[in-house]
Amino acid sequence: MPKKESSDLLEKVDKKEKNKKMLSKNGIVVDLPKEELLRIYYLMNLSRQIDNKAMTLLKQGKTFFHIACSGHEAVQAALGIMMDPAKDWSFPYYRDLTFILCLGYTAGDFFLQCLAKDDDPSGGGRQLPCHWGTNRNFKLPSQSSPTGTQFLQAVGTALASVKKGINSVSYVSSGEGTTSQGEFHEAVNWASREKLPVLFHIENNKYAISVPVWKQSGGEGHSISEMMKGYHNLLRMKIDGTDFIESYITARDAFNYLRSGKGPVLIESDVVRLQSHSSSDDQKKYRDHSEIEEDLKKCPIDKFRRQVLENELATEKELNDVLAKVQSDIDKAVEFATQAPDPLPGEASRYVYDESGFKESFEYEQEETTGSNIVMVDAINHCLHEELERNPDIYVFGEDIADNKGGVFTATKGLSTKFGDERVFNSPLAEASIMGVAIGMSLAGLKPVVEIQFGDYIWPAFMQMKDELATIRYRSKNAWASPVVTRVAVGGYIHGGLYHSQNIESIFAHVPGIYIAFPSNAADAKGLLRTAIRINDPVLFCEHKGLYRQSYAISTEPGKDYLLPFGRGKVVREGTDITVVTYGASVWDAVFAAKRLEDEGVSVEVVDLRTIIPLDEELIYSSVQKTNKVIVLHEDTLTGGFGAEVAARIADNCFRFLDAPVKRIAAQDAHIPYSPILENAILPSREVVYKGIKELAQY
């Protein structure tokens, strides 16, 4: 669809209406009552004076950071008043103060966050100022610092709304610099392809901190809307965002388009940045004085005031009364926030995970495994079938997961045939898109269970997982959560070379807020996956592809209600001389070595952790106290592998019980090659495991 020029959006005054007082400019009218115009003037000035007060507090040493909205107020007000707070979703970036004030965020709310108070609705002092969020009365999920991650989440909430049959809009904004991020383009692609009601608002103030737009955008004239002209269903608008009249007419047309189901809208609003990027920046270092002075002449609040006065819609006194009320309200808000309680130090580590007691209420391991024998990949497939049937809010998607393919390992075979493409569907070939959209869907109350085809390719999604998925509950002080389940095939021994053989658990174990499961057999895979799907925390579910159809990983299949608890390992082989702590495919390497050593008079106890996070420390320590010798075994590299963490905890807690050093067996610190000969030389082979255990037993 061609760009809709702003001049095409402007309504002409009807001859019969010429004598009626309305806000107008060059024959363009905004038919808003006087009371609403005064409210808009109040909100724009409230935003501006909050900026000024925040900088004053910072200079007084009472706060530490601020990002100003000054120069962006008009277009934000025009869009903000169009939102339906009860239905529409908001993902505003840090400069969207006027917009969130239109939604219902108050000056008191702002200063609670600015002063890092416990009652701060955005996160109880956990988030930097200007990182908006609240679940009180309107849908504003906790926002974060990484630029561009919010776009895909907005797409996720829009997708959830469409699937629920709710006619809502998902608003998401950023500066023009953020459009250089790949996730912006992924989000526009997904929204345009599926005609999702996402409003992409790009506030172009010409500077991404110090980098000018002509060094950012490849669009014609360095325009963001021109850069995105190839998307057929995307309505593009480029406007003067300092002019409320033009912004309002554009906003009205945009929301009509969005609510009609025709597709997404991108508004590029030319605005001005009247203050430095943030309180940590000084724009005088990289901007000419004359350029800054020219921007000051384009102040949107001054422009709006002139328009109201010229159209005789309010008097000077009425507008000045608004300014007096703004100052009074800010003074009251600051006093209120200053007297509010500070966060308690003892609360600092709360809400990394769900603390409601929900997962503790489950009945675990209650159902006997009396079914037929089953391989691990089929156990996973059956669990997905059963949970999709049980819970209509579960959605499964990823690359190649729909029928007739059913996933590269057939773990999702038959799901789309049975439950339809609405609930089980192929995603674009973009891991960040999979994760970002899943996060948005989960924020809207759905339960995404996504597949990342190989652990080697999860890294484009890593920022969404580490900076968003893992932190949402914590940074919002338990107001928001994102319990996405991420299934991923990992591990070597399939001759997959460097890029189909990685183990990833140690890297994710370093990220608070994500549980990690790593089953070694079919029954455990089914029980742990079911628990992962039902709890209210995000889970990384590692599936060793070498175990998918392996005979020794076959188990009797558990039933539809079989759940395994996270954080509870299992002694899979009793022993008295030495303990091997391990997980995943390495469990079987330990078991086979233990059988071999039994013939040599060495009794080996094998502990299967089953989950990495949480870790069953009690089981580990009790086994070590019994055997007095321990090896930690895993397939990942030695340096920085999760075994180092286990070994350190054993050393801290069991030193007095040890008769030998804590040893580790792991892969060499190298990449995994394609040749079976070379692969076996890198990974911990069964011969290496056997010799390592034997050597420690003889210590």
XYZ file of C-alpha atoms in Angstrom:
699
model
C 0.000 0.000 0.000
C 1.482 3.411 -0.919
C 2.297 5.912 1.765
C -0.728 7.910 2.881
C 0.477 11.502 2.852
C -0.532 13.658 5.796
C -2.281 16.107 3.461
C -4.662 13.322 2.438
C -5.628 12.787 6.069
C -6.591 16.387 6.844
C -10.278 17.182 6.910
C -11.564 20.404 5.396
C -14.020 22.615 7.297
C -17.568 22.261 6.050
C -19.130 25.533 4.911
C -21.903 25.158 7.488
C -19.312 24.810 10.247
C -17.215 27.880 9.442
C -18.703 29.931 12.245
C -18.389 27.149 14.825
C -15.376 27.446 17.101
C -13.123 24.462 16.571
C -9.412 23.823 16.762
C -8.258 24.365 13.196
C -5.265 25.219 11.076
C -5.324 25.959 7.358
C -8.848 24.593 7.122
C -7.996 21.475 9.120
C -10.226 20.873 12.142
C -10.156 18.814 15.301
C -13.660 18.473 16.676
C -12.787 18.086 20.364
C -14.661 19.810 23.191
C -12.989 22.604 25.102
C -12.689 20.455 28.226
C -10.731 17.825 26.328
C -8.420 20.413 24.797
C -7.691 21.828 28.248
C -7.009 18.300 29.512
C -4.579 17.730 26.651
C -2.852 21.036 27.430
C -2.642 19.935 31.061
C -1.105 16.559 30.184
C 1.444 18.045 27.795
C 2.548 20.581 30.381
C 2.480 18.025 33.164
C 4.895 15.944 31.116
C 7.174 18.937 30.439
C 7.259 20.062 34.063
C 7.880 16.512 35.272
C 10.963 16.541 33.042
C 12.125 19.791 34.599
C 11.427 18.665 38.161
C 13.176 15.330 37.631
C 16.322 17.135 36.489
C 16.146 19.413 39.528
C 15.883 16.418 41.853
C 18.836 14.831 40.093
C 20.975 17.937 40.569
C 20.011 17.865 44.247
C 21.316 14.305 44.492
C 17.882 12.868 45.281
C 17.710 10.713 42.160
C 20.195 9.414 39.623
C 18.749 9.250 36.115
C 16.169 10.756 33.788
C 15.238 10.655 30.093
C 13.227 13.662 28.954
C 10.113 13.641 26.777
C 10.397 17.355 25.977
C 9.624 17.997 22.315
C 7.603 14.806 21.816
C 4.432 15.827 23.692
C 1.970 16.671 20.897
C 1.988 13.423 18.942
C 2.107 11.355 22.121
C -0.974 13.141 23.430
C -2.807 12.631 20.141
C -2.111 8.901 20.172
C -2.582 8.467 23.902
C -6.126 9.804 23.954
C -7.071 7.309 21.223
C -6.158 4.315 23.361
C -8.746 2.185 25.134
C -6.923 1.399 28.401
C -9.224 -1.504 29.166
C -8.366 -3.383 25.952
C -5.346 -1.886 24.195
C -1.762 -2.894 24.945
C 1.053 -0.391 25.401
C 4.785 -0.912 24.876
C 6.053 2.671 25.115
C 9.732 3.480 25.039
C 11.492 5.492 27.701
C 10.662 8.890 26.158
C 6.880 8.308 26.082
C 5.943 10.182 29.260
C 3.051 12.171 27.765
C 1.621 9.016 26.226
C 1.483 7.096 29.507
C 0.025 10.105 31.332
C -2.833 9.945 28.813
C -3.383 6.304 29.761
C -3.748 7.110 33.456
C -0.211 6.994 34.805
C 0.078 9.826 37.316
C 2.710 12.315 38.369
C 2.762 10.500 41.704
C 3.489 7.235 39.894
C 6.362 8.906 38.056
C 8.033 10.312 41.156
C 7.648 7.033 43.023
C 9.788 5.477 40.280
C 12.061 8.491 39.976
C 12.865 8.278 43.702
C 13.045 4.435 43.663
C 10.250 3.906 46.181
C 8.740 0.601 47.223
C 5.288 1.585 45.918
C 6.645 2.447 42.460
C 4.096 0.725 40.169
C 6.733 0.041 37.523
C 8.886 -2.147 39.728
C 9.268 -1.090 43.331
C 12.653 0.536 42.787
C 14.008 -2.268 40.612
C 13.858 -0.383 37.305
C 15.568 2.779 36.103
C 13.283 5.821 35.928
C 11.299 6.173 32.673
C 10.995 2.389 32.278
C 7.224 2.261 32.391
C 5.015 -0.550 33.618
C 1.931 -1.282 35.669
C -0.896 -3.805 35.733
C -3.221 -1.337 37.452
C -6.220 -0.396 35.303
C -4.431 -0.573 31.955
C -2.264 -2.982 29.995
C 1.268 -1.649 30.302
C 3.773 -4.496 30.764
C 7.084 -3.674 32.391
C 9.440 -2.090 29.862
C 13.215 -2.537 29.782
C 16.371 -0.825 28.548
C 17.379 -2.884 25.458
C 16.252 -0.999 22.379
C 13.845 -2.828 20.099
C 12.921 -5.870 22.165
C 9.469 -4.396 22.806
C 8.419 -4.582 19.140
C 8.085 -8.364 19.006
C 6.289 -8.453 22.341
C 3.721 -6.014 20.985
C 3.226 -8.340 18.024
C 2.693 -11.179 20.505
C -0.061 -9.344 22.382
C -1.720 -8.412 19.078
C -1.587 -12.024 17.960
C -3.078 -13.118 21.283
C -5.884 -10.574 20.943
C -6.728 -11.805 17.454
C -6.772 -15.419 18.617
C -9.017 -14.474 21.551
C -11.358 -12.476 19.304
C -10.624 -9.175 21.074
C -10.622 -6.039 18.913
C -7.674 -4.270 20.503
C -4.609 -2.331 19.399
C -1.029 -2.929 20.505
C 0.920 0.318 20.586
C 4.711 0.168 20.476
C 7.140 3.031 20.090
C 10.792 3.900 19.771
C 13.127 6.507 18.447
C 14.368 6.360 14.887
C 17.707 4.861 15.923
C 16.100 1.684 17.213
C 14.779 0.898 13.745
C 18.326 -0.204 12.922
C 17.706 -3.208 15.183
C 16.787 -6.444 13.431
C 13.924 -7.163 15.819
C 12.109 -4.051 14.595
C 12.151 -5.421 11.055
C 11.157 -8.907 12.255
C 8.196 -7.395 14.100
C 6.987 -5.364 11.116
C 7.324 -8.457 8.941
C 5.251 -10.675 11.266
C 2.581 -8.018 11.872
C 2.262 -7.176 8.175
C 2.126 -10.787 7.068
C -0.727 -11.577 9.467
C -2.449 -8.155 9.362
C -2.067 -7.719 13.111
C -3.336 -4.545 14.816
C 0.047 -3.154 15.838
C 0.740 0.571 15.839
C 4.454 1.146 15.305
C 5.171 4.705 16.387
C 8.649 5.917 15.435
C 9.463 9.263 17.041
C 12.127 10.723 14.817
C 14.006 13.441 16.699
C 16.982 12.945 14.349
C 19.402 11.689 17.000
C 20.047 8.255 18.529
C 22.006 9.655 21.466
C 24.676 11.340 19.317
C 24.290 9.473 16.018
C 22.193 11.434 13.493
C 19.452 9.814 11.453
C 21.412 10.163 8.204
C 23.897 7.683 9.665
C 21.107 5.303 10.687
C 18.375 4.943 8.097
C 18.707 3.718 4.536
C 15.245 4.942 3.614
C 14.770 7.634 0.989
C 15.565 10.942 2.645
C 16.604 8.879 5.687
C 12.919 8.320 6.351
C 11.841 5.332 8.410
C 8.446 5.104 6.712
C 10.136 5.120 3.309
C 12.447 2.357 4.450
C 9.394 0.169 5.200
C 7.490 0.785 1.954
C 7.675 -2.845 0.783
C 5.063 -4.170 3.226
C 1.722 -4.409 1.442
C -0.570 -4.407 4.492
C 1.366 -1.747 6.419
C -0.242 1.687 6.388
C 2.589 4.215 6.557
C 2.239 7.810 7.698
C 4.885 10.503 8.056
C 3.782 13.585 9.958
C 4.873 16.657 11.888
C 4.747 15.280 15.409
C 5.126 18.715 16.955
C 1.714 19.731 15.566
C -1.195 18.404 17.616
C -3.798 19.013 14.908
C -1.954 17.000 12.276
C -1.084 14.348 14.855
C -4.675 13.996 16.016
C -6.150 13.565 12.530
C -3.430 11.043 11.714
C -4.019 9.166 14.960
C -7.756 8.972 14.292
C -7.228 7.518 10.826
C -4.601 5.123 12.110
C -6.812 3.699 14.846
C -9.717 3.323 12.437
C -7.457 1.329 10.116
C -6.128 -0.804 12.986
C -9.542 -1.596 14.453
C -10.901 -2.500 11.025
C -8.538 -5.483 10.805
C -6.710 -4.270 7.700
C -3.261 -4.576 9.218
C -0.597 -2.677 11.138
C 0.232 1.014 10.957
C 3.602 2.751 11.073
C 3.612 6.424 12.035
C 6.872 8.270 11.682
C 6.490 11.506 13.579
C 9.077 14.222 13.123
C 9.662 15.609 16.590
C 12.382 17.574 18.353
C 14.580 16.582 21.262
C 14.657 19.667 23.448
C 16.928 18.156 26.088
C 19.940 15.870 25.916
C 19.374 12.177 25.297
C 19.402 11.550 29.045
C 20.732 13.066 32.233
C 23.984 11.216 31.509
C 24.420 12.960 28.160
C 25.332 16.483 27.016
C 24.085 17.182 23.492
C 26.131 20.379 23.268
C 29.141 18.152 22.656
C 27.826 16.961 19.289
C 25.039 19.345 18.179
C 25.456 22.855 16.833
C 24.030 25.609 19.022
C 22.025 26.967 16.083
C 20.380 23.584 15.518
C 19.297 23.356 19.147
C 17.912 26.903 18.969
C 15.907 26.045 15.856
C 14.400 23.020 17.615
C 13.361 25.206 20.561
C 11.300 27.287 18.143
C 9.321 24.132 17.262
C 8.182 23.465 20.831
C 4.920 21.469 20.498
C 3.402 22.941 23.653
C 3.940 26.524 22.518
C 2.489 25.586 19.123
C -0.595 23.983 20.701
C -1.168 27.016 22.952
C -1.056 29.354 19.954
C -3.510 27.154 18.050
C -5.992 27.144 20.928
C -5.768 30.910 21.396
C -5.974 31.685 17.669
C -9.154 29.621 17.430
C -10.560 31.313 20.559
C -11.142 27.981 22.256
C -9.732 29.134 25.592
C -8.539 32.347 27.168
C -5.064 33.212 28.365
C -6.357 33.024 31.927
C -7.800 29.527 31.427
C -4.545 28.259 30.004
C -2.545 29.909 32.769
C -4.854 28.322 35.319
C -3.946 24.972 33.787
C -0.262 25.772 34.251
C -0.850 26.687 37.877
C -2.646 23.391 38.445
C 0.230 21.507 36.807
C 2.744 23.096 39.174
C 0.544 22.426 42.184
C 0.003 18.797 41.202
C 3.726 18.225 40.689
C 4.573 19.726 44.064
C 2.017 17.444 45.700
C 3.295 14.424 43.764
C 6.891 15.039 44.800
C 5.890 15.489 48.439
C 3.818 12.300 48.292
C 6.618 10.300 46.683
C 9.291 11.658 49.007
C 7.342 10.466 52.039
C 6.595 7.041 50.543
C 8.467 4.045 52.021
C 11.756 2.898 50.546
C 12.270 -0.723 49.437
C 13.447 -3.144 52.101
C 16.901 -4.709 51.596
C 15.500 -8.098 52.521
C 13.147 -7.910 49.534
C 15.924 -7.373 46.972
C 16.083 -10.989 45.761
C 12.340 -11.694 45.767
C 10.245 -12.428 42.664
C 12.959 -13.960 40.524
C 10.555 -16.906 40.307
C 6.907 -17.450 41.174
C 6.419 -17.354 44.939
C 2.676 -18.048 44.994
C 3.059 -21.686 46.027
C 1.297 -22.787 42.846
C 3.903 -25.288 41.673
C 4.219 -26.652 45.210
C 0.502 -27.475 45.191
C 0.850 -30.111 42.457
C 0.686 -33.815 43.244
C 3.952 -35.129 41.895
C 4.829 -38.706 40.912
C 1.373 -39.888 41.943
C 0.480 -41.781 38.790
C 2.220 -45.089 38.150
C 3.934 -45.602 34.801
C 1.941 -48.585 33.607
C 1.775 -47.842 29.890
C 3.715 -49.348 27.026
C 7.399 -48.739 26.459
C 8.085 -45.505 24.605
C 11.064 -43.649 23.174
C 11.808 -40.162 24.441
C 10.747 -38.180 21.376
C 7.350 -39.912 21.370
C 6.924 -39.260 25.087
C 7.455 -35.556 24.411
C 5.023 -35.681 21.502
C 2.356 -37.406 23.595
C 2.761 -34.878 26.389
C 2.203 -32.024 23.962
C -0.921 -33.728 22.610
C -2.309 -34.238 26.098
C -1.568 -30.719 27.320
C -2.981 -29.059 24.199
C -6.131 -31.052 24.762
C -6.279 -30.106 28.433
C -5.577 -26.379 28.130
C -7.023 -24.343 25.223
C -4.651 -21.465 26.011
C -1.584 -23.471 24.953
C -0.072 -22.517 21.597
C 2.791 -24.414 19.995
C 4.963 -22.840 17.317
C 8.469 -22.791 15.898
C 10.316 -23.542 12.684
C 8.998 -26.513 10.665
C 6.868 -27.799 13.550
C 3.562 -28.091 11.675
C 2.483 -31.155 9.697
C 3.417 -32.737 7.399
C 6.920 -32.128 8.682
C 6.114 -32.212 12.392
C 9.532 -30.898 13.406
C 12.944 -32.049 12.231
C 12.839 -34.803 14.885
C 9.013 -35.371 14.634
C 8.474 -34.207 18.206
C 5.449 -32.166 17.082
C 4.114 -34.649 14.551
C 0.320 -34.699 14.310
C -0.247 -31.644 16.495
C -1.320 -29.191 13.807
C -3.490 -31.840 12.165
C -5.326 -32.470 15.414
C -5.476 -28.970 16.903
C -5.427 -26.830 13.771
C -3.111 -24.177 12.421
C -4.565 -21.613 14.801
C -2.944 -23.299 17.796
C 0.015 -25.142 16.236
C 1.808 -23.243 13.498
C 5.084 -22.566 11.770
C 6.898 -19.387 12.705
C 9.174 -17.339 10.465
C 12.766 -18.504 10.348
C 13.754 -16.072 13.097
C 14.502 -17.187 16.643
C 14.181 -13.713 18.149
C 10.712 -13.508 16.588
C 9.727 -16.838 18.109
C 10.789 -15.763 21.570
C 9.619 -12.154 21.466
C 6.172 -13.039 20.139
C 5.883 -15.846 22.694
C 6.664 -13.388 25.491
C 3.931 -11.053 24.256
C 1.411 -13.877 24.011
C 2.231 -14.997 27.546
C 1.777 -11.459 28.867
C -1.721 -11.605 27.372
C -2.529 -14.768 29.314
C -1.725 -17.479 26.764
C 0.754 -20.332 27.286
C 3.239 -20.552 24.417
C 5.297 -23.732 24.111
C 7.860 -22.918 21.447
C 10.539 -24.952 19.731
C 14.023 -23.765 18.864
C 15.181 -26.263 16.289
C 18.763 -26.635 17.549
C 20.507 -25.225 20.602
C 23.145 -23.868 18.248
C 20.595 -21.445 16.805
C 19.058 -20.147 20.016
C 21.426 -17.192 20.236
C 19.361 -14.724 18.160
C 16.702 -15.246 20.848
C 19.144 -14.838 23.719
C 18.524 -11.145 24.324
C 14.772 -11.758 24.473
C 15.395 -14.594 26.923
C 18.000 -12.982 29.161
C 16.859 -9.357 29.164
C 13.105 -9.893 28.847
C 11.800 -13.380 29.605
C 13.997 -13.899 32.664
C 13.517 -10.446 34.164
C 9.849 -9.559 33.663
C 8.588 -10.905 36.981
C 11.489 -9.449 38.940
C 11.661 -6.037 37.319
C 7.886 -5.545 37.675
C 7.877 -6.667 41.325
C 5.644 -9.618 40.506
C 3.100 -7.562 38.533
C 3.877 -9.346 35.245
C 5.185 -12.796 34.352
C 6.049 -14.630 31.150
C 5.882 -18.421 31.639
C 7.061 -19.432 28.173
C 8.296 -23.007 27.664
C 11.204 -23.229 25.233
C 11.925 -26.710 23.917
C 15.316 -27.101 22.297
C 17.312 -30.016 20.880
C 20.878 -30.059 22.197
C 23.971 -32.241 22.367
C 26.370 -34.113 20.151
C 27.051 -37.691 19.056
C 24.851 -37.327 15.944
C 27.682 -36.167 13.651
C 26.129 -32.742 13.402
C 29.347 -30.751 13.377
C 29.909 -27.390 14.977
C 26.376 -26.087 14.507
C 24.133 -28.981 15.446
C 25.911 -30.282 18.528
C 26.146 -27.547 21.148
C 25.239 -27.845 24.799
C 23.841 -24.581 26.101
C 22.769 -25.220 29.689
C 25.742 -23.599 31.440
C 25.140 -20.249 29.741
C 21.453 -20.179 30.614
C 22.153 -21.400 34.157
C 23.825 -18.040 34.693
C 20.523 -16.226 33.985
C 18.298 -15.895 37.083
C 14.616 -16.300 36.287
C 14.628 -19.279 33.893
C 14.267 -22.886 35.030
C 16.279 -25.501 33.124
C 15.193 -29.123 32.695
C 17.438 -31.772 31.131
C 15.836 -35.265 31.175
C 17.710 -38.506 30.512
C 14.825 -40.826 29.626
C 11.311 -40.929 28.201
C 9.332 -41.017 31.456
C 11.289 -38.136 32.973
C 10.942 -36.135 29.760
C 7.176 -36.493 29.838
C 6.855 -35.748 33.540
C 9.175 -32.738 33.463
C 7.670 -31.274 30.287
C 4.183 -31.500 31.739
C 5.351 -29.670 34.853
C 7.124 -27.064 32.719
C 3.907 -26.394 30.829
C 1.781 -26.091 33.953
C 3.931 -23.871 36.199
C 4.026 -20.085 36.067
C 7.722 -19.627 35.326
C 9.713 -19.689 32.074
C 11.451 -22.992 31.363
C 14.273 -23.955 29.027
C 13.606 -27.612 28.236
C 16.758 -29.283 26.908
C 16.219 -32.434 24.863
C 19.348 -34.386 23.976
C 18.726 -35.450 20.411
C 20.991 -38.457 20.876
C 18.396 -39.810 23.325
C 15.286 -39.213 21.194
C 15.154 -42.792 19.903
C 17.887 -44.423 21.938
C 16.940 -47.858 23.283
C 18.410 -47.335 26.742
C 16.380 -44.105 27.184
C 13.121 -46.011 26.609
C 10.719 -46.004 29.566
C 7.263 -47.211 30.399
C 5.007 -44.305 29.431
C 3.411 -42.310 32.251
C -0.205 -41.199 32.020
C -1.848 -37.834 31.413
C -1.370 -36.467 34.917
C 2.164 -37.609 35.666
C 4.255 -34.697 36.917
C 7.845 -34.581 38.078
C 8.955 -31.805 40.417
C 11.682 -29.411 39.421
C 14.672 -29.484 41.746
C 14.366 -33.144 42.666
C 16.984 -35.438 41.192
C 17.126 -39.203 41.337
C 19.654 -41.879 42.291
C 19.467 -44.055 39.192
C 22.068 -46.494 40.478
C 22.989 -47.132 44.114
C 26.649 -47.329 45.124
C 28.995 -46.961 48.086
C 32.477 -46.114 46.786
C 32.071 -43.101 44.535
C 29.333 -40.716 43.351
C 28.859 -39.499 39.786
C 26.650 -36.399 39.524
C 25.353 -35.907 35.996
C 22.352 -35.273 33.717
C 21.051 -35.823 30.194
C 22.843 -38.292 27.941
C 25.822 -38.406 30.311
C 23.672 -40.303 32.796
C 23.946 -43.333 30.558
C 27.704 -42.968 30.124
C 27.964 -43.075 33.917
C 25.610 -46.045 34.234
C 27.513 -48.103 31.663
C 30.830 -47.248 33.331
C 29.354 -48.187 36.707
C 28.286 -51.595 35.416
C 31.765 -52.187 34.047
C 33.430 -51.099 37.284
C 31.116 -53.274 39.358
C 32.861 -56.289 37.848
C 36.119 -54.789 39.126
C 34.836 -54.355 42.669
C 34.042 -50.628 42.506
C 30.545 -49.556 43.627
C 29.434 -46.412 41.786
C 26.384 -44.329 42.677
C 24.891 -42.358 39.776
C 22.853 -39.238 40.544
C 20.663 -37.879 37.725
C 19.960 -34.203 38.437
C 17.009 -34.046 35.982
C 16.858 -30.245 36.380
C 19.816 -27.871 36.378
C 17.840 -24.943 37.759
C 16.632 -25.576 40.422
C 19.411 -27.876 41.596
C 18.815 -30.739 44.022
C 21.697 -29.933 46.346
C 20.335 -32.089 49.167
C 20.489 -35.229 47.030
C 24.028 -34.424 45.886
C 25.313 -33.800 49.388
C 23.696 -36.880 50.881
C 25.266 -39.073 48.199
C 28.705 -37.495 48.662
C 28.486 -37.982 52.436
C 27.815 -41.662 51.796
C 30.563 -42.352 49.230
C 33.126 -39.641 50.162
C 34.296 -39.330 46.554
C 32.587 -37.523 43.682
C 32.900 -36.840 39.974
C 30.761 -34.324 38.149
C 30.133 -35.408 34.565
C 28.623 -33.534 31.622
C 28.933 -33.279 27.858
C 29.518 -29.530 27.762
C 33.026 -28.071 27.724
C 35.083 -28.250 30.904
C 35.801 -24.552 31.280
C 32.709 -22.732 32.456
C 30.563 -25.859 32.263
C 27.786 -26.292 34.812
C 29.866 -29.002 36.475
C 32.121 -26.271 37.839
C 29.179 -24.855 39.778
C 28.231 -28.266 41.154
C 31.836 -28.990 42.107
C 32.178 -25.648 43.879
C 29.049 -26.239 45.926
C 30.216 -29.705 46.884
C 33.545 -28.246 47.989
C 31.765 -25.600 50.042
C 29.310 -27.922 51.727
C 30.937 -31.372 51.842
C 34.643 -30.702 52.304
C 34.857 -32.545 55.604
C 33.309 -35.678 54.059
C 35.658 -35.890 51.076
C 38.424 -38.454 50.815
C 39.613 -37.150 47.442
C 39.463 -33.991 45.332
C 36.216 -33.194 43.522
C 36.811 -34.172 39.904
C 35.116 -33.219 36.657
C 34.794 -35.071 33.371
C 33.638 -32.998 30.417
C 34.288 -32.210 26.772
C 37.522 -30.632 25.711
C 37.550 -26.866 25.352
C 37.023 -26.981 21.610
C 34.228 -26.918 19.068
C 32.571 -30.159 18.036
C 33.765 -31.332 14.606
C 31.847 -33.287 11.993
C 34.130 -36.331 11.695
C 33.062 -39.102 14.100
C 36.705 -39.716 14.891
C 37.289 -36.086 15.810
C 33.919 -35.759 17.588
C 34.705 -38.715 19.832
C 38.065 -37.150 20.647
C 36.385 -33.930 21.831
C 33.371 -35.290 23.700
C 33.717 -37.356 26.892
C 33.592 -40.889 25.485
C 32.537 -43.861 27.576
C 36.144 -44.976 27.781
C 37.129 -41.575 29.145
C 34.278 -41.727 31.677
C 35.223 -45.244 32.748
C 38.895 -44.369 33.213
C 38.087 -41.147 35.051
C 35.827 -42.846 37.571
C 38.313 -45.685 38.062
C 41.185 -43.294 38.638
C 39.292 -41.393 41.335
C 38.123 -44.625 42.955
C 41.782 -45.626 43.340
C 42.809 -42.302 44.888
